[in-house]
Each structure stands twice: as structure tokens, then as C-alpha cells.
PDB file of C-alpha atoms in Angstrom:
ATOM      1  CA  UNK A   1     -16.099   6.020   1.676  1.00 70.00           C
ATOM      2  CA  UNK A   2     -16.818   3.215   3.960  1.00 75.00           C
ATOM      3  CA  UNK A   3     -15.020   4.045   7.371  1.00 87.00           C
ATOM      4  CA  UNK A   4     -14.985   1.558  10.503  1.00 92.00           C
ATOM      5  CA  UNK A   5     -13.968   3.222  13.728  1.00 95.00           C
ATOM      6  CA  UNK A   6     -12.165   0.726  16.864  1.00 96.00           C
ATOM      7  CA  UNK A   7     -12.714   1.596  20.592  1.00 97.00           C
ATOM      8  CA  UNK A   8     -10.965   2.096  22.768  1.00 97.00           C
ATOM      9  CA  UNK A   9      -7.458   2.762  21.522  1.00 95.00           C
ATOM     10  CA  UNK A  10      -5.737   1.634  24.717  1.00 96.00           C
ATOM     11  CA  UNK A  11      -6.283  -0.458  27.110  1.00 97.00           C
ATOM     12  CA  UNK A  12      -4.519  -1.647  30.358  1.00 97.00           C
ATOM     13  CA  UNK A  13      -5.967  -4.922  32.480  1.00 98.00           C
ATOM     14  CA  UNK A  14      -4.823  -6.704  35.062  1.00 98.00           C
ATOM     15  CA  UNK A  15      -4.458 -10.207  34.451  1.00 98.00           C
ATOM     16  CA  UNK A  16      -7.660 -12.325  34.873  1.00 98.00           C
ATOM     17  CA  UNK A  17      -9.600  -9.439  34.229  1.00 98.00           C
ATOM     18  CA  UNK A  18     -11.860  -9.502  31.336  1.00 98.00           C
ATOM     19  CA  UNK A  19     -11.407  -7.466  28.153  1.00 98.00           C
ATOM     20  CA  UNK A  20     -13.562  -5.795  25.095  1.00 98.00           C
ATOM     21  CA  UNK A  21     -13.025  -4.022  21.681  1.00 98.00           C
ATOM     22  CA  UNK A  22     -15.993  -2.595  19.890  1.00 98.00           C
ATOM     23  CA  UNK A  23     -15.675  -1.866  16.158  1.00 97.00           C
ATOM     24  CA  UNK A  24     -18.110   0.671  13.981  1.00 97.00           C
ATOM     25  CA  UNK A  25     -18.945   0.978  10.644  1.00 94.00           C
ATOM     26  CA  UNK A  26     -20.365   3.735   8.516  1.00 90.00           C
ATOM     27  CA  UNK A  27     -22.499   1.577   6.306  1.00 90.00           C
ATOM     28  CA  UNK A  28     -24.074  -1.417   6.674  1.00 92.00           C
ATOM     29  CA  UNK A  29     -20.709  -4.489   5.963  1.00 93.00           C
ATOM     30  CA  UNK A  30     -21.427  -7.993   4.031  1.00 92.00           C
ATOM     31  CA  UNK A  31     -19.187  -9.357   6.758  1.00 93.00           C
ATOM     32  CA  UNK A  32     -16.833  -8.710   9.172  1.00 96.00           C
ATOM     33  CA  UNK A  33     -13.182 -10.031  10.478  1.00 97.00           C
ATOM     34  CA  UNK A  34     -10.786  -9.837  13.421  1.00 98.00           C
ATOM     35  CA  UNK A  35      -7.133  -9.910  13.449  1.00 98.00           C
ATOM     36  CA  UNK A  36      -4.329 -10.155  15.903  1.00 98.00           C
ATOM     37  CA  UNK A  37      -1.128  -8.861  16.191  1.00 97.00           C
ATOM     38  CA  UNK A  38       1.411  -9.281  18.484  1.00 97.00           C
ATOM     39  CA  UNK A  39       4.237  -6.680  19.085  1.00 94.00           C
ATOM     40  CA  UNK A  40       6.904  -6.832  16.519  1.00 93.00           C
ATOM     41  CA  UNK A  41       4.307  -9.342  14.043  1.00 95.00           C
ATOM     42  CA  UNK A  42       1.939  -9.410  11.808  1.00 96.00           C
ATOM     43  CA  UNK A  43      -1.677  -9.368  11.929  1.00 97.00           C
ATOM     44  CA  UNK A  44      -3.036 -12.643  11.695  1.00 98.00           C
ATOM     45  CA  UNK A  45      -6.972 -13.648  10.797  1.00 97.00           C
ATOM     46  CA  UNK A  46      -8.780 -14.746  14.074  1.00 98.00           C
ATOM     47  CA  UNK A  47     -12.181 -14.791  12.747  1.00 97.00           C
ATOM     48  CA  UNK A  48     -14.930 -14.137  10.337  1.00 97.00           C
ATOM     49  CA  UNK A  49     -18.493 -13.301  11.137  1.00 97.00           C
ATOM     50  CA  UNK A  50     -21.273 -13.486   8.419  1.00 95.00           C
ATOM     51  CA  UNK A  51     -24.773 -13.582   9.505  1.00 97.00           C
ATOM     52  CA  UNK A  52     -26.222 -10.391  11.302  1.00 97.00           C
ATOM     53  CA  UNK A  53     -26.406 -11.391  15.039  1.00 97.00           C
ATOM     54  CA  UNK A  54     -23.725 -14.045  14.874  1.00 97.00           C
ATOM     55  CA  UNK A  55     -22.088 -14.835  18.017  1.00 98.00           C
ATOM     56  CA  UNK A  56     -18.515 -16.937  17.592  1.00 98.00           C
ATOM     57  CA  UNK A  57     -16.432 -18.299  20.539  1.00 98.00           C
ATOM     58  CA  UNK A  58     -13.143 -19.014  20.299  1.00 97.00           C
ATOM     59  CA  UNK A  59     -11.949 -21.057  23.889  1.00 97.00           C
ATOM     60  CA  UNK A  60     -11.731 -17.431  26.025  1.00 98.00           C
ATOM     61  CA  UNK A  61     -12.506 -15.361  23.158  1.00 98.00           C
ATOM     62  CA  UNK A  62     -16.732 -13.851  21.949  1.00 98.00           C
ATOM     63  CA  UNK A  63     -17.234 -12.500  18.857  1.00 98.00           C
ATOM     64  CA  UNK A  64     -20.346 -10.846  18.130  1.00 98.00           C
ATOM     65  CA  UNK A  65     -21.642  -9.233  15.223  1.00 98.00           C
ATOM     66  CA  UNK A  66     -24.530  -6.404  15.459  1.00 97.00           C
ATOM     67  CA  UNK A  67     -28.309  -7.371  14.338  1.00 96.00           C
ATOM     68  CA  UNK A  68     -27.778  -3.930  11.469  1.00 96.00           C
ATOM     69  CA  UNK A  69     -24.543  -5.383  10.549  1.00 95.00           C
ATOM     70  CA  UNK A  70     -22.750  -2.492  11.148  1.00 95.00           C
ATOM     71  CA  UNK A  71     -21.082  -2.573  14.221  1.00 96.00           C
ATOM     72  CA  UNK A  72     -19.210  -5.685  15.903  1.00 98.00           C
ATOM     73  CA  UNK A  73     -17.287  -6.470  19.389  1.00 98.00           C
ATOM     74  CA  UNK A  74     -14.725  -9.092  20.856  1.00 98.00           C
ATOM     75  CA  UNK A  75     -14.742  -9.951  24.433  1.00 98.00           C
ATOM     76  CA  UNK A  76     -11.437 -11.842  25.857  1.00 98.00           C
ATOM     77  CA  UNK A  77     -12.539 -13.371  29.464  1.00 98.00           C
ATOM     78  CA  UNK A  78     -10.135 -13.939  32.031  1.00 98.00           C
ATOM     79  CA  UNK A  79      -7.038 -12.074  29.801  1.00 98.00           C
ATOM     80  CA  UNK A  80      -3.973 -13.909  29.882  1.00 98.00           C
ATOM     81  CA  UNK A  81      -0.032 -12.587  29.420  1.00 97.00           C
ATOM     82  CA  UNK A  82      -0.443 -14.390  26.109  1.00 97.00           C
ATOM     83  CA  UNK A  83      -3.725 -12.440  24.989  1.00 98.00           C
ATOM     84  CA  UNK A  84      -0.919  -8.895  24.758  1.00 98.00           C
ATOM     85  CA  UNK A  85      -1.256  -7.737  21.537  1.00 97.00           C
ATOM     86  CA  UNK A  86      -3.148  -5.270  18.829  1.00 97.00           C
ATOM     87  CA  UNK A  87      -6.823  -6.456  17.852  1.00 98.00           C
ATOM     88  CA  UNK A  88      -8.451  -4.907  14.698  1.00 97.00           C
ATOM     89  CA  UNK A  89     -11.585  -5.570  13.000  1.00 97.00           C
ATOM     90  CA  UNK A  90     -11.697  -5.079   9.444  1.00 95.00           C
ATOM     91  CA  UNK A  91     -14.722  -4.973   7.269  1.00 92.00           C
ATOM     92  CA  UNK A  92     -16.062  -6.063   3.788  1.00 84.00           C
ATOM     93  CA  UNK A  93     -19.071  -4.188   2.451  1.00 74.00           C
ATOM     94  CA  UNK A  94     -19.910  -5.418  -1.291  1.00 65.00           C
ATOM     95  CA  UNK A  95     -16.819  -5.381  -3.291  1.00 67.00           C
ATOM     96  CA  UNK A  96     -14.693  -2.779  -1.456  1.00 75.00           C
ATOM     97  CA  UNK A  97     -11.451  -4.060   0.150  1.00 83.00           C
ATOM     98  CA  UNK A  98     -11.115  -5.073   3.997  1.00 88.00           C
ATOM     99  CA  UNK A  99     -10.916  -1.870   5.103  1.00 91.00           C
ATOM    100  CA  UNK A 100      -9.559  -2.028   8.777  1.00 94.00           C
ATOM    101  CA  UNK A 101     -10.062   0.153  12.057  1.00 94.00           C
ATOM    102  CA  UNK A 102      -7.343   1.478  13.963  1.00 94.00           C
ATOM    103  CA  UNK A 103      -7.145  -1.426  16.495  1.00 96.00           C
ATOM    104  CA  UNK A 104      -6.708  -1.744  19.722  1.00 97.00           C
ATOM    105  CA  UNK A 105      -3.710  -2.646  21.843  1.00 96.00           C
ATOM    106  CA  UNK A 106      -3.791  -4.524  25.108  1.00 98.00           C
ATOM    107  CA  UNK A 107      -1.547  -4.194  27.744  1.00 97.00           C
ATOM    108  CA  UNK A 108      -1.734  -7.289  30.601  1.00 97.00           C
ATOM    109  CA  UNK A 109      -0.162  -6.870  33.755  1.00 95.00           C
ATOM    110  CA  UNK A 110       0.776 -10.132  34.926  1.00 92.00           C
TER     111      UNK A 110
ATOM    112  CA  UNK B   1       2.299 -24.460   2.205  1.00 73.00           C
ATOM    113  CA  UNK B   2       4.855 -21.593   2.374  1.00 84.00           C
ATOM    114  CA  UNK B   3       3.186 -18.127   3.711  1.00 94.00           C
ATOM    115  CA  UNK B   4       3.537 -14.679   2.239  1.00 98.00           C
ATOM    116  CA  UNK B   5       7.128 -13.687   1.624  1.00 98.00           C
ATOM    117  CA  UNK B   6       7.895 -10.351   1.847  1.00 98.00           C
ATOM    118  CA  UNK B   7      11.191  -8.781   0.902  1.00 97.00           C
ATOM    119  CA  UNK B   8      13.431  -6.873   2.271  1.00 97.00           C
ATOM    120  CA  UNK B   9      12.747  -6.653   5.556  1.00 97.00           C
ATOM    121  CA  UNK B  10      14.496  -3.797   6.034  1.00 97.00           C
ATOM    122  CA  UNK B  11      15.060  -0.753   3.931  1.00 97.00           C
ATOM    123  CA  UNK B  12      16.462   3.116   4.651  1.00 98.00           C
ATOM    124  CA  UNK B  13      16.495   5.243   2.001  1.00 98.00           C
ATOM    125  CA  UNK B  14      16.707   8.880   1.409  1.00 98.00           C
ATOM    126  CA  UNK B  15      14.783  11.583   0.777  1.00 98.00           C
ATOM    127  CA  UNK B  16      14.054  11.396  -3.479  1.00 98.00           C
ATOM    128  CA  UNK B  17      15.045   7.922  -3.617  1.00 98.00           C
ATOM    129  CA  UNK B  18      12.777   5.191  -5.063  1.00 98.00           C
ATOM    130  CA  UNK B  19      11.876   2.110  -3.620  1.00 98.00           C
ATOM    131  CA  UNK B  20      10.519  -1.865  -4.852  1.00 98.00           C
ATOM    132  CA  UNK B  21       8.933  -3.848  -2.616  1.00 98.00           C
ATOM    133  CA  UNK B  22       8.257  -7.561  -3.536  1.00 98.00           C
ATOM    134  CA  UNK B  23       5.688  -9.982  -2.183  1.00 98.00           C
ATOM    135  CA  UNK B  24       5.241 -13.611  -2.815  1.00 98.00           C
ATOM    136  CA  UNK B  25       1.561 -14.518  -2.108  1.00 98.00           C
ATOM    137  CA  UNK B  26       0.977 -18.645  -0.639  1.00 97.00           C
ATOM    138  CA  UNK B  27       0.494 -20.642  -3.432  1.00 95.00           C
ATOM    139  CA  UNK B  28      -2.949 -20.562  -5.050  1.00 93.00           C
ATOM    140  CA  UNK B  29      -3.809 -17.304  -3.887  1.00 94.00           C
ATOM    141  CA  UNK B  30      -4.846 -14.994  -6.849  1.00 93.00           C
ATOM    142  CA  UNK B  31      -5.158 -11.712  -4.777  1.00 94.00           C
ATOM    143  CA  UNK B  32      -2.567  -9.619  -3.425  1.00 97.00           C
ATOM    144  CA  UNK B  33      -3.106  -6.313  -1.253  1.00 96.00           C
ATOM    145  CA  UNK B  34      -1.078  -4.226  -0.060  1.00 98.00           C
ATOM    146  CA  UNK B  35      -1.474  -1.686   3.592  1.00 97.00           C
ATOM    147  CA  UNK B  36       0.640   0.760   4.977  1.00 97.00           C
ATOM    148  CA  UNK B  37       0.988   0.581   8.723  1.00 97.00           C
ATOM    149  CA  UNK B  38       1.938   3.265  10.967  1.00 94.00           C
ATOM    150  CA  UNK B  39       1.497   4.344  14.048  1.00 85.00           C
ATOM    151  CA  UNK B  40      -0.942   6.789  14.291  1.00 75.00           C
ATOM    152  CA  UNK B  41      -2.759   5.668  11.196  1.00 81.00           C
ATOM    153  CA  UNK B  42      -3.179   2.069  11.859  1.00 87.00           C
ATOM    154  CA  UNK B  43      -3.665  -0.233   8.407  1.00 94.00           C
ATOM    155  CA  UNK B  44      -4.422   1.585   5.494  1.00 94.00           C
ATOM    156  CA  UNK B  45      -5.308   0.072   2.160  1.00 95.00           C
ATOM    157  CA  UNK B  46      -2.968   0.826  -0.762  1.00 96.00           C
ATOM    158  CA  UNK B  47      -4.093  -1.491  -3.457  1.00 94.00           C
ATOM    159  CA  UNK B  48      -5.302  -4.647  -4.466  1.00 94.00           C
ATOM    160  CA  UNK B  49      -4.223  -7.147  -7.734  1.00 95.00           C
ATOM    161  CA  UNK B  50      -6.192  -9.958  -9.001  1.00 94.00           C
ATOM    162  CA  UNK B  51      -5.188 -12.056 -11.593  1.00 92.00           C
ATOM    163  CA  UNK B  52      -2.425  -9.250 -12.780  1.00 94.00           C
ATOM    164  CA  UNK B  53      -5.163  -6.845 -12.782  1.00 95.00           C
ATOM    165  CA  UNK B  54      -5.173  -3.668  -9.964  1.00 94.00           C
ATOM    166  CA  UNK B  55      -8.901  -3.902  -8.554  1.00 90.00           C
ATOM    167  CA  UNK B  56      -9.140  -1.393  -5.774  1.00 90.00           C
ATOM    168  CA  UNK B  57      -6.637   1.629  -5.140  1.00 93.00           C
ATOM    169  CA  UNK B  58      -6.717   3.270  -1.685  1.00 93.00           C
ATOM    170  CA  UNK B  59      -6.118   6.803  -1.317  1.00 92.00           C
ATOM    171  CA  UNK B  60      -2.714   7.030  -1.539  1.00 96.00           C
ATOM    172  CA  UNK B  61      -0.747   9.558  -4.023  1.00 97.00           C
ATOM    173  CA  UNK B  62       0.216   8.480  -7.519  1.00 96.00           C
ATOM    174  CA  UNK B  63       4.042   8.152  -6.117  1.00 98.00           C
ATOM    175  CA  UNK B  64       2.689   4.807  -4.848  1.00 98.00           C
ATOM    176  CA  UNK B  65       2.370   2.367  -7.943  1.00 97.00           C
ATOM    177  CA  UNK B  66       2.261  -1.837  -7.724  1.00 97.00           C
ATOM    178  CA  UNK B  67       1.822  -4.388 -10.210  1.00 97.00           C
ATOM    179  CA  UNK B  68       1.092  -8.366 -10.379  1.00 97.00           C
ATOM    180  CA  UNK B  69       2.969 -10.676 -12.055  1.00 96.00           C
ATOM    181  CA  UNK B  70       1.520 -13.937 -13.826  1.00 95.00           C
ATOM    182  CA  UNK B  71       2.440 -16.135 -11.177  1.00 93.00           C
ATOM    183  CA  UNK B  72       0.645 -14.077  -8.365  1.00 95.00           C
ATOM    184  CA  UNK B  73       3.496 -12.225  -7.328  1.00 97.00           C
ATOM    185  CA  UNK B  74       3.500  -8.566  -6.354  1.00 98.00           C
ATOM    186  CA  UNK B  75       5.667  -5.557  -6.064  1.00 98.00           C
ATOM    187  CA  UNK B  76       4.777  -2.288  -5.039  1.00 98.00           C
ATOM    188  CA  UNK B  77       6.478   1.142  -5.824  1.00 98.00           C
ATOM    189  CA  UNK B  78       7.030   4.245  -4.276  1.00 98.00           C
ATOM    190  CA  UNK B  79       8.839   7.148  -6.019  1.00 97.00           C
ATOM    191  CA  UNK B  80      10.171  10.151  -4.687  1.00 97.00           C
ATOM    192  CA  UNK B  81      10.329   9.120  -1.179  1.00 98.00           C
ATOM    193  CA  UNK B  82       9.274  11.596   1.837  1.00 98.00           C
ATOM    194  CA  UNK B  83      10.086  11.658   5.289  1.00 97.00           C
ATOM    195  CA  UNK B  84       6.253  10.412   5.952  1.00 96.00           C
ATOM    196  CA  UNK B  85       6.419   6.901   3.926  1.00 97.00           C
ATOM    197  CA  UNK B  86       8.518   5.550   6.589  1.00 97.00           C
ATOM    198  CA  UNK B  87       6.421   2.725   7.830  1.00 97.00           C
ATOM    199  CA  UNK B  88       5.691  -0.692   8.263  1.00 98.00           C
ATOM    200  CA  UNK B  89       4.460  -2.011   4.521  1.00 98.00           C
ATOM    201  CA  UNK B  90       2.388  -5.275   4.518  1.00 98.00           C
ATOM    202  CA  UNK B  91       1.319  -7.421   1.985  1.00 98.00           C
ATOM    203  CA  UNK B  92      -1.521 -10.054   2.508  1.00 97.00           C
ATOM    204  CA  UNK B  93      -2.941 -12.690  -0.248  1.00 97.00           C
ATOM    205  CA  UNK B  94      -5.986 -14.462  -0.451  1.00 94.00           C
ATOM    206  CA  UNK B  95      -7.951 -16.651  -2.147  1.00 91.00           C
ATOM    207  CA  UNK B  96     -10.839 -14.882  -2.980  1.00 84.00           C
ATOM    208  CA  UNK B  97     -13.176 -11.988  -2.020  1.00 81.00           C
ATOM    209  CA  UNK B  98     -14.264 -12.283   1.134  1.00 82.00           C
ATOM    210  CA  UNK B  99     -12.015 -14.733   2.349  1.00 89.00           C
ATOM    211  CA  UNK B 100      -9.166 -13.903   5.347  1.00 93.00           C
ATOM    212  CA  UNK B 101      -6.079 -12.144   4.696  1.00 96.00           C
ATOM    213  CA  UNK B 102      -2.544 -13.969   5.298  1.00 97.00           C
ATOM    214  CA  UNK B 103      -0.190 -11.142   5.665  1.00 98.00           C
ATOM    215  CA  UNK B 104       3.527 -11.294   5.248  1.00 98.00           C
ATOM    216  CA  UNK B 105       6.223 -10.080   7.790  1.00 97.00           C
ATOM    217  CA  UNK B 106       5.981  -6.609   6.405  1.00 97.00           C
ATOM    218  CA  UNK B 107       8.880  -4.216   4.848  1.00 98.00           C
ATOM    219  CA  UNK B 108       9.982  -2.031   7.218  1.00 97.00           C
ATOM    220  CA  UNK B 109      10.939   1.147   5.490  1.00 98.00           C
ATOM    221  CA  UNK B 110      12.602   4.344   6.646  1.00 98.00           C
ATOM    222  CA  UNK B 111      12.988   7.229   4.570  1.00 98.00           C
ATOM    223  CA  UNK B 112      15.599   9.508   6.286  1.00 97.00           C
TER     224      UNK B 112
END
């Protein structure tokens, strides 16, 4: 079955340093979408990216989704106190459900 | 618009016990899934409903049953609890396919 792997599991940055999550996927996905979630929360939808290629900014946040459609990243510039949370990317590919990766959780030391 | 309800937030239970979950999706929203999160396992699918009517099942063992209601709303089963279904459970509705999930504020269950 369709499988999408998250890098890196961890990761620890210094405020104002700059921050990415890379996301996999074992087959090719119709689209793809990020969620956040803070400790103790939810996950909630940050974005959606459709077209192979696509490149999405949200203020400090670039999404980008690969040319094959099959693999995807998220860059946070300048990480914030605020940005501290768990990021996964979850992906649709025909009429399977959003199946998600294992996410990755920032730490920022303020 | 109200989000997705979950409830209860909390639940321990035993060993053998059963367990109902329930899930209000936001209004208008035809789809209901369900994830397990733990963890080591991050979010894994359980099932989705759409329009009363179970479309995708994860892998999950038949102890884990759910069912839609007309009005869109949700509950999920487990029977037989073990140790290893203590976890966070989430529901999340949407509108359509391909369209973002809203989740709820989860079910936190322990099994002890």
C-alpha cells in the first residue's frame, strides 16, 4: 500500500535559525497536504499542494511539491518560539485516504 | 460553524472492556475518518464513512468497528481492549475527497 515516509524525526534549532521537513511517497500522490500540531492539540490543515512543481508560501513558511509528485518539503525561515510543534504531510493518491507520515517535531530554543 | 466534537475526552478502561467513541463532524461535512495516534506510530488511518457508508478501512483488527449515522455523525468501536489501544483517537470530517481534514480534540484512551 501507498506509504509516505517524514524526515527527520527530530529536530532541535535555535531560534532564528531556519528549518525543513521533507516528506516521501511510494507512488506517485494526486496531491499533497501539511498539518500542524502543537503539543497537547490537534493537527490542523496548513496547506494543500496540487500541481507537480508547486511552490506555496505562507508569510515564513515554503511549501514545495516535487516535479514526479511524489515527494514534497516545508521550509520555516527564521523559526520562531511559536513555530514549536509536530509537522506532517499527508498524501492523497486516487481514492485512497490521506494517509499521513510520521511527522516531525520541532524543538526552538528561544 | 461549530468544529468536530469529539467525546469523551478522556477514557481508562481495562483490559477486556469495550469502548464507544463518538464524533460530531462540522456541519455539512459528509465524511468522517477516524486515526489512531501514538507515539511511535504517528497517525494511522482506521476508517472512513461517507454518507453512512464505511469507504476505506485501514489495517486495523476486526476489534475496531465504526459506523455513521444519518446526520453525519460517527462512533467508533473497539472490543476487547489491549494494553496497546491506549492512544490518542482522532476524528477529522470533511467535505469531500480531496479536501483538508478538520480534526477534533481527540479521545484520549488508556487501557490499563
Amino acid at each position: 500500500g501507498q506509504q509516505v515516509m517524514q524526515i527527520p524525526q527530530y529536530q532541535h534549532v535555535q531560534e532564528g535559525e531556519d528549518f525543513t521537513t521533507y516528506c516521501n511517497s511510494s507512488t506517485t500522490l494526486s496531491n499533497i497536504q501539511w498539518y500542524k500540531q502543537r503539543p497537547g492539540g490537534h493537527p490542523v490543515f496548513l496547506i494543500q499542494l496540487v500541481k507537480s512543481g508547486e511552490v506555496k508560501k505562507q508569510k515564513r513558511l515554503t511549501f514545495q511539491f516535487g516535479e514526479a509528485k511524489k515527494n514534497s518539503s516545508l521550509h520555516i525561515t527564521a523559526t520562531q518560539t511559536t513555530d514549536v510543534g509536530t509537522y506532517f504531510c499527508a498524501g492523497v493518491g486516487g481514492n485512497t485516504p490521506l494517509v499521513f507520515g510520521k511527522g516531525t517535531r520541532l524543538s526552538v530554543i528561544a | 460553524k461549530a468544529g468536530v466534537t469529539q467525546t469523551p475526552r478522556y477514557l481508562i478502561k481495562t483490559r477486556g472492556q469495550q469502548v464507544t467513541l463518538s464524533c460530531s463532524p462540522i456541519s455539512g461535512h459528509r465524511s468522517v475518518s477516524w486515526y489512531q495516534q501514538t507515539p511511535g506510530q504517528g497517525l494511522q488511518f482506521l476508517f472512513e464513512y461517507f454518507s453512512e457508508t464505511q469507504r476505506n478501512k485501514g489495517n486495523f483488527p476486526g476489534r475496531f468497528s465504526g459506523r455513521q449515522f444519518s446526520n453525519s455523525r460517527s462512533e467508533m468501536n473497539v472490543s476487547t481492549l489491549e494494553l496497546g489501544d491506549s492512544a490518542l483517537y482522532l476524528c477529522a470530517s470533511r467535505t469531500g475527497d480531496n479536501s483538508p481534514l478538520h480534526f477534533g480534540n481527540g479521545t484520549r484512551l488508556t487501557v490499563t
